CSV table of C-alpha atoms in Angstrom, one decimal:
chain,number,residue,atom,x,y,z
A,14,UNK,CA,105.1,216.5,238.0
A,15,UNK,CA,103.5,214.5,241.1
A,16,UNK,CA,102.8,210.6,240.0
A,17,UNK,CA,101.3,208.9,242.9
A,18,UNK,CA,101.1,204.9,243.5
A,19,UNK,CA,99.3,202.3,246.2
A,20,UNK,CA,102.1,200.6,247.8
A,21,UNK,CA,104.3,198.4,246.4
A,22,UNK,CA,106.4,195.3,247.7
A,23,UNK,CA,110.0,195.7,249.3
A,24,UNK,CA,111.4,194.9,246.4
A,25,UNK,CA,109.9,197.1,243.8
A,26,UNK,CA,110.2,199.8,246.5
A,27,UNK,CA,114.0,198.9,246.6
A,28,UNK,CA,114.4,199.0,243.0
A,29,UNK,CA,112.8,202.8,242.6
A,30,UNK,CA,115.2,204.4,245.5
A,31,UNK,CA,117.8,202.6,243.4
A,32,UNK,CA,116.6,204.4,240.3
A,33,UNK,CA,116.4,207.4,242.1
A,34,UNK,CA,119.9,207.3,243.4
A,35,UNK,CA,119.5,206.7,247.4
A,36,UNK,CA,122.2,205.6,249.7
A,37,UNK,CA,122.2,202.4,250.5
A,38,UNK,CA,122.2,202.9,253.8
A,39,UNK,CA,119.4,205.3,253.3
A,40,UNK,CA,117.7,202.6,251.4
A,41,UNK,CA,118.2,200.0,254.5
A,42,UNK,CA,116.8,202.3,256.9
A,43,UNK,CA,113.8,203.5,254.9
A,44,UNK,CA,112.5,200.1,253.5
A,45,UNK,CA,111.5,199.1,257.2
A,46,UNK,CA,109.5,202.5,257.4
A,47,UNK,CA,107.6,202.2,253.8
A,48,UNK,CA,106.4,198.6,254.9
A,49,UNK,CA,102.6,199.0,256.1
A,50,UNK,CA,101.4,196.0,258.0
A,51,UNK,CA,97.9,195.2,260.1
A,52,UNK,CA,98.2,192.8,263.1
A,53,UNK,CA,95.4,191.4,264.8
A,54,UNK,CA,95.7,190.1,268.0
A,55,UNK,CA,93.1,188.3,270.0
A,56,UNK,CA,91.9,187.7,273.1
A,57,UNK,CA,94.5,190.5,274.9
A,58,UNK,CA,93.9,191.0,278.9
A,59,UNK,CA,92.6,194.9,278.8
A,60,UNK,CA,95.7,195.8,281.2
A,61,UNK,CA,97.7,195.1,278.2
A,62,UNK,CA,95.5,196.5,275.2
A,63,UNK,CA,95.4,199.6,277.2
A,64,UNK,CA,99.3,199.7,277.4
A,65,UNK,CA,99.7,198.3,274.2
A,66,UNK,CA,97.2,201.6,272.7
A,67,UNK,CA,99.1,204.1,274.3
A,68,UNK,CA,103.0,202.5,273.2
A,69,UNK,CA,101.7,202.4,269.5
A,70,UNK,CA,100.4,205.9,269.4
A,71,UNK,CA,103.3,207.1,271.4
A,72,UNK,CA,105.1,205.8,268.7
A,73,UNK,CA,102.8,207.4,265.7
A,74,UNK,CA,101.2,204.0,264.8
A,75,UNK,CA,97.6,203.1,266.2
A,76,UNK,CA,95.5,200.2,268.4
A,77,UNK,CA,91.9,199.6,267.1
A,78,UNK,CA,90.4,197.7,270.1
A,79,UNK,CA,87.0,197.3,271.5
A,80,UNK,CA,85.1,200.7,273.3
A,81,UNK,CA,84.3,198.4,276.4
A,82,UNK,CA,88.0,197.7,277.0
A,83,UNK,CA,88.5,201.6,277.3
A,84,UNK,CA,86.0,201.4,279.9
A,85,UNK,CA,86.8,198.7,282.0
A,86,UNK,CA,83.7,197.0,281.6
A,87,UNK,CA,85.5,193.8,279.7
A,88,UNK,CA,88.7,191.7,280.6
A,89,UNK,CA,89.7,190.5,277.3
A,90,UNK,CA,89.6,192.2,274.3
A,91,UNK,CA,90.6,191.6,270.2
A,92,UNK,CA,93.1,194.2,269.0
A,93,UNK,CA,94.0,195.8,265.5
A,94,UNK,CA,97.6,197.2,265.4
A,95,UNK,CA,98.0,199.6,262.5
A,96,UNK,CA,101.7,200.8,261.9
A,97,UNK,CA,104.8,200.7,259.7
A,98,UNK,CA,107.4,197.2,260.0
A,99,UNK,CA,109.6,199.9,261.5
A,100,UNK,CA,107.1,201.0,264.5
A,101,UNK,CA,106.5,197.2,264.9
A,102,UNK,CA,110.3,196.3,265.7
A,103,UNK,CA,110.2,199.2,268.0
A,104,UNK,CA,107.6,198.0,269.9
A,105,UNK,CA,108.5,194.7,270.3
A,106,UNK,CA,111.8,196.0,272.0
A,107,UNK,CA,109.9,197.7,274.4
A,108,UNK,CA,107.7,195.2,275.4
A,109,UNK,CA,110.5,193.0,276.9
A,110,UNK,CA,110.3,194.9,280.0
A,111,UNK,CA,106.3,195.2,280.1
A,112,UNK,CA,103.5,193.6,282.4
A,113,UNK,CA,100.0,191.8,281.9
A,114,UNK,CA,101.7,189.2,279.3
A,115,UNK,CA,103.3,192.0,276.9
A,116,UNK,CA,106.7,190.4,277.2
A,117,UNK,CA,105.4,187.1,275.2
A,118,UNK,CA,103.3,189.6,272.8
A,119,UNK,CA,106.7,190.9,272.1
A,120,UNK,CA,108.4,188.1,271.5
A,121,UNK,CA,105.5,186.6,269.1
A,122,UNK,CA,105.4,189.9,267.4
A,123,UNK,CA,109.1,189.8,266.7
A,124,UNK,CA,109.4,185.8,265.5
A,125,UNK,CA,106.2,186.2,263.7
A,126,UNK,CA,107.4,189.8,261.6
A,127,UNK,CA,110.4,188.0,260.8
A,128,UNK,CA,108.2,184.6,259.4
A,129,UNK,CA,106.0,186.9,257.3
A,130,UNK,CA,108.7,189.1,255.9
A,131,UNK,CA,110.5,185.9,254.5
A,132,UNK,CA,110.2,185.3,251.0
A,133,UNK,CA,113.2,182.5,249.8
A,134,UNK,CA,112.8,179.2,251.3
A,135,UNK,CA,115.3,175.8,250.0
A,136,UNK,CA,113.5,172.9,251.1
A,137,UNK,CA,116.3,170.2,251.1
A,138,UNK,CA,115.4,166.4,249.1
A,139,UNK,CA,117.2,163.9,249.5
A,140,UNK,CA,118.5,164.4,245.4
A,141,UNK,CA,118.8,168.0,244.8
A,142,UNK,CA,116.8,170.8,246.8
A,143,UNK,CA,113.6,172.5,245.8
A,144,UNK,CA,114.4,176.8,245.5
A,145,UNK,CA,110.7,178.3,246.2
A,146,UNK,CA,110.4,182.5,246.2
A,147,UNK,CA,111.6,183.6,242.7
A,148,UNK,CA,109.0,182.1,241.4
A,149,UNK,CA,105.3,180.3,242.4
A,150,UNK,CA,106.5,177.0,241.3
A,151,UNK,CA,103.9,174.1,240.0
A,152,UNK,CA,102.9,170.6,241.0
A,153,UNK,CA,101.8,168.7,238.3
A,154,UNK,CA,98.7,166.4,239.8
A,155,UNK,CA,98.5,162.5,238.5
A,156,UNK,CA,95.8,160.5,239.4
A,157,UNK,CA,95.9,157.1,240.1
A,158,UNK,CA,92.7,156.1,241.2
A,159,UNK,CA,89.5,154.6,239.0
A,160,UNK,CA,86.9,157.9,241.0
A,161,UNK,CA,88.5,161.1,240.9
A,162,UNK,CA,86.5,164.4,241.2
A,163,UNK,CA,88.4,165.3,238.2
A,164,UNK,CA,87.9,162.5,236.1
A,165,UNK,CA,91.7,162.2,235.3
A,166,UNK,CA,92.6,159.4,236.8
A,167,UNK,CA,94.7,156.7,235.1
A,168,UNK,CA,94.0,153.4,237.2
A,169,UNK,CA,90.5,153.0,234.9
A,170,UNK,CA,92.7,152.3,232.4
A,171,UNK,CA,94.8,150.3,234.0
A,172,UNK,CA,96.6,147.3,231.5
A,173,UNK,CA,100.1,146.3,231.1
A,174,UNK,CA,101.3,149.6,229.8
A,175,UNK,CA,99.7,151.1,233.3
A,176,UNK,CA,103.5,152.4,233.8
A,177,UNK,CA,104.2,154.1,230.8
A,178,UNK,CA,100.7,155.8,230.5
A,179,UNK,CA,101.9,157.5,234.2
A,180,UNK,CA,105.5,158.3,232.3
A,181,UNK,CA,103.7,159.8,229.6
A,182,UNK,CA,101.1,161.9,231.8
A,183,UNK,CA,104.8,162.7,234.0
A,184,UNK,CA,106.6,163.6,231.4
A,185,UNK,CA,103.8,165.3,229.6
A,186,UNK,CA,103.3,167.7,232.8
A,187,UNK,CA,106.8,168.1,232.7
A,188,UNK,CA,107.5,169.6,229.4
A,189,UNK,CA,104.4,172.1,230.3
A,190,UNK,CA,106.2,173.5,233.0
A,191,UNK,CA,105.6,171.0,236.1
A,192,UNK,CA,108.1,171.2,239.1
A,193,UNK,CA,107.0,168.6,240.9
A,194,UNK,CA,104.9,165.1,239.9
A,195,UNK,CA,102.0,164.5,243.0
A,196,UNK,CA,101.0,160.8,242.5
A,197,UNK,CA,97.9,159.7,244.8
A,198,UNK,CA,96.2,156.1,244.8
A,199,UNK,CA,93.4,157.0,246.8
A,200,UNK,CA,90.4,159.7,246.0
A,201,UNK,CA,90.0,162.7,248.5
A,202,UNK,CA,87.0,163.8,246.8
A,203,UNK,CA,84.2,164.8,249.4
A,204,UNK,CA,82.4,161.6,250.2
A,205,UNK,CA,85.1,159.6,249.4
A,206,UNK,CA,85.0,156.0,250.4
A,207,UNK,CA,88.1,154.4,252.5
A,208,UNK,CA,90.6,152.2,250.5
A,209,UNK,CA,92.6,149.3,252.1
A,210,UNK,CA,96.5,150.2,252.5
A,211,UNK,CA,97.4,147.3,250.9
A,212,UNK,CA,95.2,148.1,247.4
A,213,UNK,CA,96.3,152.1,247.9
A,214,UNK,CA,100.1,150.8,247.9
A,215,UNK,CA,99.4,148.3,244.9
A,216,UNK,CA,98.4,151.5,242.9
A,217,UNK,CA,101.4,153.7,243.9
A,218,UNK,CA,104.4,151.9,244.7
A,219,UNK,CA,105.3,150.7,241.5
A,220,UNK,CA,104.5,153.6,239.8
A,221,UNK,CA,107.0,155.7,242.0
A,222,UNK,CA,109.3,153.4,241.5
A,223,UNK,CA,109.2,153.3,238.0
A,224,UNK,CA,109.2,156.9,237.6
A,225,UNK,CA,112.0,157.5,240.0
A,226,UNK,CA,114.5,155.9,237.4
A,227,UNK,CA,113.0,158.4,234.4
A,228,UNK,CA,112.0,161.6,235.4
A,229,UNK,CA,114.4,164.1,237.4
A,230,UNK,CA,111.6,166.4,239.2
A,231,UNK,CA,111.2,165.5,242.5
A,232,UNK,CA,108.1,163.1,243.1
A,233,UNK,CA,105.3,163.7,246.1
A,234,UNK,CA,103.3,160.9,247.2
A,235,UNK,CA,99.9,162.4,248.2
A,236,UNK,CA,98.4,159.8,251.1
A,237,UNK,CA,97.5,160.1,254.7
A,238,UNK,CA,98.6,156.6,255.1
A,239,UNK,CA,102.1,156.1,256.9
A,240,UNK,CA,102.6,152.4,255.1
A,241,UNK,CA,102.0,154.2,252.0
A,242,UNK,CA,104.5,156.7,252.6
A,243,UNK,CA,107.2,154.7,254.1
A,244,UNK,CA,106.6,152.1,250.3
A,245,UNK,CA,106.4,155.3,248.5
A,246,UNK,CA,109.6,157.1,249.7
A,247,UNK,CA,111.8,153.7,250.4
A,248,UNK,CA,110.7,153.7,246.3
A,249,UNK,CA,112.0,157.1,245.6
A,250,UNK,CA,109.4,159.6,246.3
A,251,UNK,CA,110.8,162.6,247.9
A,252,UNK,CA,107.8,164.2,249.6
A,253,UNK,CA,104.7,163.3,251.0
A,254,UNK,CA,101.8,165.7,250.3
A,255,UNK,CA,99.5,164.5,253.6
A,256,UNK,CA,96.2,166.2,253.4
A,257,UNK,CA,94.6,164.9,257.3
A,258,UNK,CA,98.0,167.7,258.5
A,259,UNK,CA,100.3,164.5,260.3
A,260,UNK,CA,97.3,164.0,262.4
A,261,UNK,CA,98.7,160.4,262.3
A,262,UNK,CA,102.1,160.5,264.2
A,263,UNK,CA,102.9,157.5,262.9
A,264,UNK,CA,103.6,159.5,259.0
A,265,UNK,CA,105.8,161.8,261.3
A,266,UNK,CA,108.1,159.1,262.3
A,267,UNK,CA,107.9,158.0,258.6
A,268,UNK,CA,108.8,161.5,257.1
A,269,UNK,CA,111.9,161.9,259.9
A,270,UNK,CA,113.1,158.4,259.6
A,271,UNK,CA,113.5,158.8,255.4
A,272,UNK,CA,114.4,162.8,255.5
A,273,UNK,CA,112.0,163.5,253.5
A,274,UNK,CA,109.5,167.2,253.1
A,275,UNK,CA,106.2,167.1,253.9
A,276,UNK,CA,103.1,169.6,252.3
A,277,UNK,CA,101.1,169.6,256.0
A,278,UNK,CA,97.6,169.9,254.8
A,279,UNK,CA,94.7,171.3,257.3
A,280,UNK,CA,91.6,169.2,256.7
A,281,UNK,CA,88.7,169.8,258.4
A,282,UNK,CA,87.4,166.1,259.7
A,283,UNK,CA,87.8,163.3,257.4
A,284,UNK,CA,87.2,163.0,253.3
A,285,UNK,CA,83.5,161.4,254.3
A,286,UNK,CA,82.7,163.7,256.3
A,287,UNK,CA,84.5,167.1,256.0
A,288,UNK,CA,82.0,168.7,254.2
A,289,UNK,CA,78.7,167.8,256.7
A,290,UNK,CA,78.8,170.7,259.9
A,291,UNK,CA,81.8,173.2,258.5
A,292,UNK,CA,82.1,175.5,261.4
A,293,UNK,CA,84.9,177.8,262.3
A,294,UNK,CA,85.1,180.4,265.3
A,295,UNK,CA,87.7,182.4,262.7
A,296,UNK,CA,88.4,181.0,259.7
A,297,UNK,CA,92.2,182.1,259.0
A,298,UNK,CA,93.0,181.9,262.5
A,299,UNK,CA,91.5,178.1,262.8
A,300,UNK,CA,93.8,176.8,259.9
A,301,UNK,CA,96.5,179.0,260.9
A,302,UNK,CA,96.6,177.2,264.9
A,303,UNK,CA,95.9,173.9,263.5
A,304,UNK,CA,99.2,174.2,261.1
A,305,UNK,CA,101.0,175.6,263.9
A,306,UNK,CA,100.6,173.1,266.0
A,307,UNK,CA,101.1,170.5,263.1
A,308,UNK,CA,104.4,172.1,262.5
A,309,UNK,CA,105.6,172.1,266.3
A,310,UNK,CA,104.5,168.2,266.2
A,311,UNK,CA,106.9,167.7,263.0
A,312,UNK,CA,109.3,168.8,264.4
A,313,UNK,CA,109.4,167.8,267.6
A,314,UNK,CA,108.9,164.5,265.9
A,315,UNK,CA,112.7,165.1,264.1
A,316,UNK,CA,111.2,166.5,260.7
A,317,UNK,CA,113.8,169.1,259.4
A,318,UNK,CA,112.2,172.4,259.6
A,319,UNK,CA,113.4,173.4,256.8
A,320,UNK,CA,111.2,170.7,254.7
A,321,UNK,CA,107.8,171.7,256.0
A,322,UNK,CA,105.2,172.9,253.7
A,323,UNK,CA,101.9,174.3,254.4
A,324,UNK,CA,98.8,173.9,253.0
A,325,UNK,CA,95.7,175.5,254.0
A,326,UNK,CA,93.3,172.8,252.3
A,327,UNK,CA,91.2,174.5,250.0
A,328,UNK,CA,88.0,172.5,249.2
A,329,UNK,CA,88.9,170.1,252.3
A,330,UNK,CA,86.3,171.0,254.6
A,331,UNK,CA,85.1,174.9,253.5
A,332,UNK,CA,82.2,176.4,252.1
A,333,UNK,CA,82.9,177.9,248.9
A,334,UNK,CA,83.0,181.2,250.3
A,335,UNK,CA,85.6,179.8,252.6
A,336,UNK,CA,87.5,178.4,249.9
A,337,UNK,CA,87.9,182.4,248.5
A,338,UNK,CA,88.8,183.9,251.7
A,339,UNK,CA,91.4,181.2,252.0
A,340,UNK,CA,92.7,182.7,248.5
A,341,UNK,CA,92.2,186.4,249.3
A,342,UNK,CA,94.1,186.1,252.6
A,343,UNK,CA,96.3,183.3,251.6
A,344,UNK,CA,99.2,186.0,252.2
A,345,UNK,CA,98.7,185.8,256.1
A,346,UNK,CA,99.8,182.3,256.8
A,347,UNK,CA,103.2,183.8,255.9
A,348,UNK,CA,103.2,184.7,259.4
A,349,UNK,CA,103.9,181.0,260.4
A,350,UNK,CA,108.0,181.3,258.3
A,351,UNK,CA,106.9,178.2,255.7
A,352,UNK,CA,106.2,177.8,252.1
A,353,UNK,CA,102.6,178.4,250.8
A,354,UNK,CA,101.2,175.0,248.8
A,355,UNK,CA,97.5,175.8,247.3
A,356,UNK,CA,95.6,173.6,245.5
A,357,UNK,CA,92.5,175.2,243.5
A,358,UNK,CA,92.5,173.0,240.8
A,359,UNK,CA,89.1,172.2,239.1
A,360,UNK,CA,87.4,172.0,242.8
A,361,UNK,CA,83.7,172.5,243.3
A,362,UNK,CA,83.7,175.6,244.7
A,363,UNK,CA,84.8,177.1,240.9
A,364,UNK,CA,81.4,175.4,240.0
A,365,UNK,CA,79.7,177.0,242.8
A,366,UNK,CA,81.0,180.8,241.6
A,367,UNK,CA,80.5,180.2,237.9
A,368,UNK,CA,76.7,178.8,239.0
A,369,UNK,CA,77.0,175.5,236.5
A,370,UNK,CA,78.1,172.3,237.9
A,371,UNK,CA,78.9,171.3,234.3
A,372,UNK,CA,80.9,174.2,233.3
A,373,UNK,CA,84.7,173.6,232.2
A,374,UNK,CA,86.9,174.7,235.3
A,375,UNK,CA,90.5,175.1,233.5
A,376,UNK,CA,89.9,179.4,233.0
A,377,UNK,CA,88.8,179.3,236.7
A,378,UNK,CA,91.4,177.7,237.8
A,379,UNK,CA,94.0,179.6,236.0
A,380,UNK,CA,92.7,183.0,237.8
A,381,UNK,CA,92.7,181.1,240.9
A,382,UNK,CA,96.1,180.4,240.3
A,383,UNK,CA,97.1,183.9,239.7
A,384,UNK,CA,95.4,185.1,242.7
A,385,UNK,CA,97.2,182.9,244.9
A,386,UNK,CA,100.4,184.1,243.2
A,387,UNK,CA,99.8,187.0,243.5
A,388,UNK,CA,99.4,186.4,247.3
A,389,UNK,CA,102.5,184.7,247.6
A,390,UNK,CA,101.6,181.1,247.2
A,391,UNK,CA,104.7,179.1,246.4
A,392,UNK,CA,103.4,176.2,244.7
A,393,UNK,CA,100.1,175.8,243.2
A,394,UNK,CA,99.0,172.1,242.8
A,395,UNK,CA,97.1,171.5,239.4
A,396,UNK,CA,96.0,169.6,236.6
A,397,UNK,CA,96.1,172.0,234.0
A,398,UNK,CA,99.9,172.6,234.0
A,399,UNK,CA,100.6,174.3,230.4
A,400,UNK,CA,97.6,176.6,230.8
A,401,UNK,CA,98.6,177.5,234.9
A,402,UNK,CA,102.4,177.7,234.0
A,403,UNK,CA,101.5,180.5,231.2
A,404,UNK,CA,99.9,182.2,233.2
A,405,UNK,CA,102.2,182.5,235.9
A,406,UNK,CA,105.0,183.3,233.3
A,407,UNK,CA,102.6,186.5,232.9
A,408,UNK,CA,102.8,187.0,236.1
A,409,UNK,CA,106.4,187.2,236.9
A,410,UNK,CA,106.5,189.4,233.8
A,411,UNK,CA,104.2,191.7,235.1
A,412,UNK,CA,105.6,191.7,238.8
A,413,UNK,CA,109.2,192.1,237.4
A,414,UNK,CA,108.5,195.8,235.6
A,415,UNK,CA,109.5,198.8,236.8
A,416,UNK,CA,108.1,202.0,235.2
């Protein structure tokens, strides 16, 4: 009998040699050789790409690179490597002795392998820790604000019992399988009109504050304001969701001075004006730099690098198409060793696909969801946290067979 399969993950991989009886040795020294993986490179001097062809197919693997850098008749060229993980660490060794900048294509190859093969991350809070990788955990979206896109939010009905309509939504969220309580005061929605600090803080602060004492998920304050996010975390709030990517360097100082994680958002412009003029020379590789270099700010800046998230802004500046891409491929930011935040939830691009702007979003949204799951997103940020968190459960069902 012959069964054949499309290649699985390390783990289910790990678990059939196991069935099967394998060594474990044999099992450590196979995994790396059973792992597939495409790397492109861009912009490599053709001294290198040359060298870099002939050392991959010297070692069985393959280059894919342009038919005018074979030639001569161009200097720089984009590359496609094509290989097992195996090859790849091999490779990497033997560039530390190489020419033409192959020593530092070595050393990125290695440190970014490494980032994209890690799947358990513990991002330290001040109270507890957040464990993401077993699972894609869920961050349970309250509005505060009288305009959201979403029409959710609570501040339109805002009264004396303002607090404990919030603790009800929380606790609501909760109970449906929330993680993590998101509370913004200020709307993001394209178009969306500045707010002073002072009225954004007057929204939020008390709120947190007031939740802090009753709920035990950690609580993220989504703003791009520093003042916020100092009031918001000296009031309990444990993270700070900023969607403008610490662009501010003031909210770095903020985030290192309390200890507290930060979801680093890549926004393209500003809320007004994100969505006028969307241009991008490649769009995975233009998020990925900008969060890179967010990142390398953060922590430069004294923010633990073990309480960075990333998020690559879905809806923030992206044509519709974009915002699928960003889901298809959502698995290659891996390559930059942080947790994977997406938020998909009820955004206009799920209109845009469906071809009704007044069609219900929720089933959308839930394959969304899945999608990014099953692309290794960490956290998915939602509204719809009963429907999302079933979902998922299916998932993780599905994912955890063996046959």
């Amino acid at each position: 009998m012959m069964r054949i399969s499309r290649f699985c993950s390390p783990e289910e991989l790990n678990k059939l040699m196991q069935q099967i009886g394998v060594d474990p040795y044999g099992v450590r020294i196979m995994l790396p050789k059973a792992a597939s993986l495409l790397i492109r490179l861009k912009g490599v001097n053709n001294f290198a790409a040359n060298i870099l062809k002939q050392e991959m197919l010297a070692l069985g693997a393959d280059a894919a690179l342009a038919r005018a850098a074979l030639t001569g008749k161009i200097k720089k060229t984009d590359m496609l490597l094509i290989g097992q993980l195996a090859q790849f660490k091999l490779l990497a060794d033997k560039l530390k002795v190489q020419p033409f900048g192959l020593q530092k294509i070595g050393l990125d190859l290695k440190e970014n392998i490494k980032n994209f093969n890690e799947n358990n991350f513990t991002v330290p809070l001040n109270r507890g820790s957040l464990r993401l990788g077993a699972r894609t955990r869920i961050m349970g979206i309250i509005n505060l604000t009288p305009d959201s896109f979403s029409q959710d939010g609570l501040y339109r009905s805002f009264s004396n019992n303002y607090p404990d309509l919030a603790l009800s939504k929380a606790q609501t969220l909760i109970s449906e399988g929330a993680d993590i309580i998101d509370l913004g005061g200020c709307s993001s929605r394209p178009g969306a009109k500045s707010l002073s600090t002072r009225e954004e803080i007057r929204r939020t602060e008390p709120i947190v504050k007031f939740l802090a004492k009753k709920i035990k998920v950690p609580i993220s304050i989504d703003t791009a304001n520093a003042q916020v996010a100092q009031a918001a975390l000296c009031a309990g709030a444990q993270i700070v969701n900023d969607i403008s990517g610490l662009t501010d360097k003031r909210m770095i100082k903020v985030v290192a001075r309390h200890k507290a994680a930060v979801v680093i958002m890549h926004m393209l412009g500003r809320p007004a004006t994100m969505q006028k003029n969307i241009f991008y020379e490649s769009l995975i590789d233009d998020i990925a730099g900008f969060l890179r270099k967010a990142i390398s700010a953060a922590q430069a800046g004294g923010v633990h690098p073990d309480k960075i998230i990333i998020d690559p802004g879905i809806g923030f500046g992206k044509t519709p198409l974009q915002n699928l891409a960003i889901i298809k491929y959502l698995s290659d930011f891996r390559s930059l060793g942080k947790p994977l935040l997406i938020g998909p939830s009820r955004k206009s691009f799920i209109a845009k696909v469906l071809g009704s702007d007044k069609t219900e979003r929720t089933s959308a949204t839930i394959a969304a969801c899945v999608l990014a799951a099953a692309q290794q997103a960490d956290i998915v940020r939602v509204h719809d946290v009963g429907q999302v968190s079933q979902a998922l459960k299916m998932v993780e069902a599905v994912k955890n067979v063996m046959a």
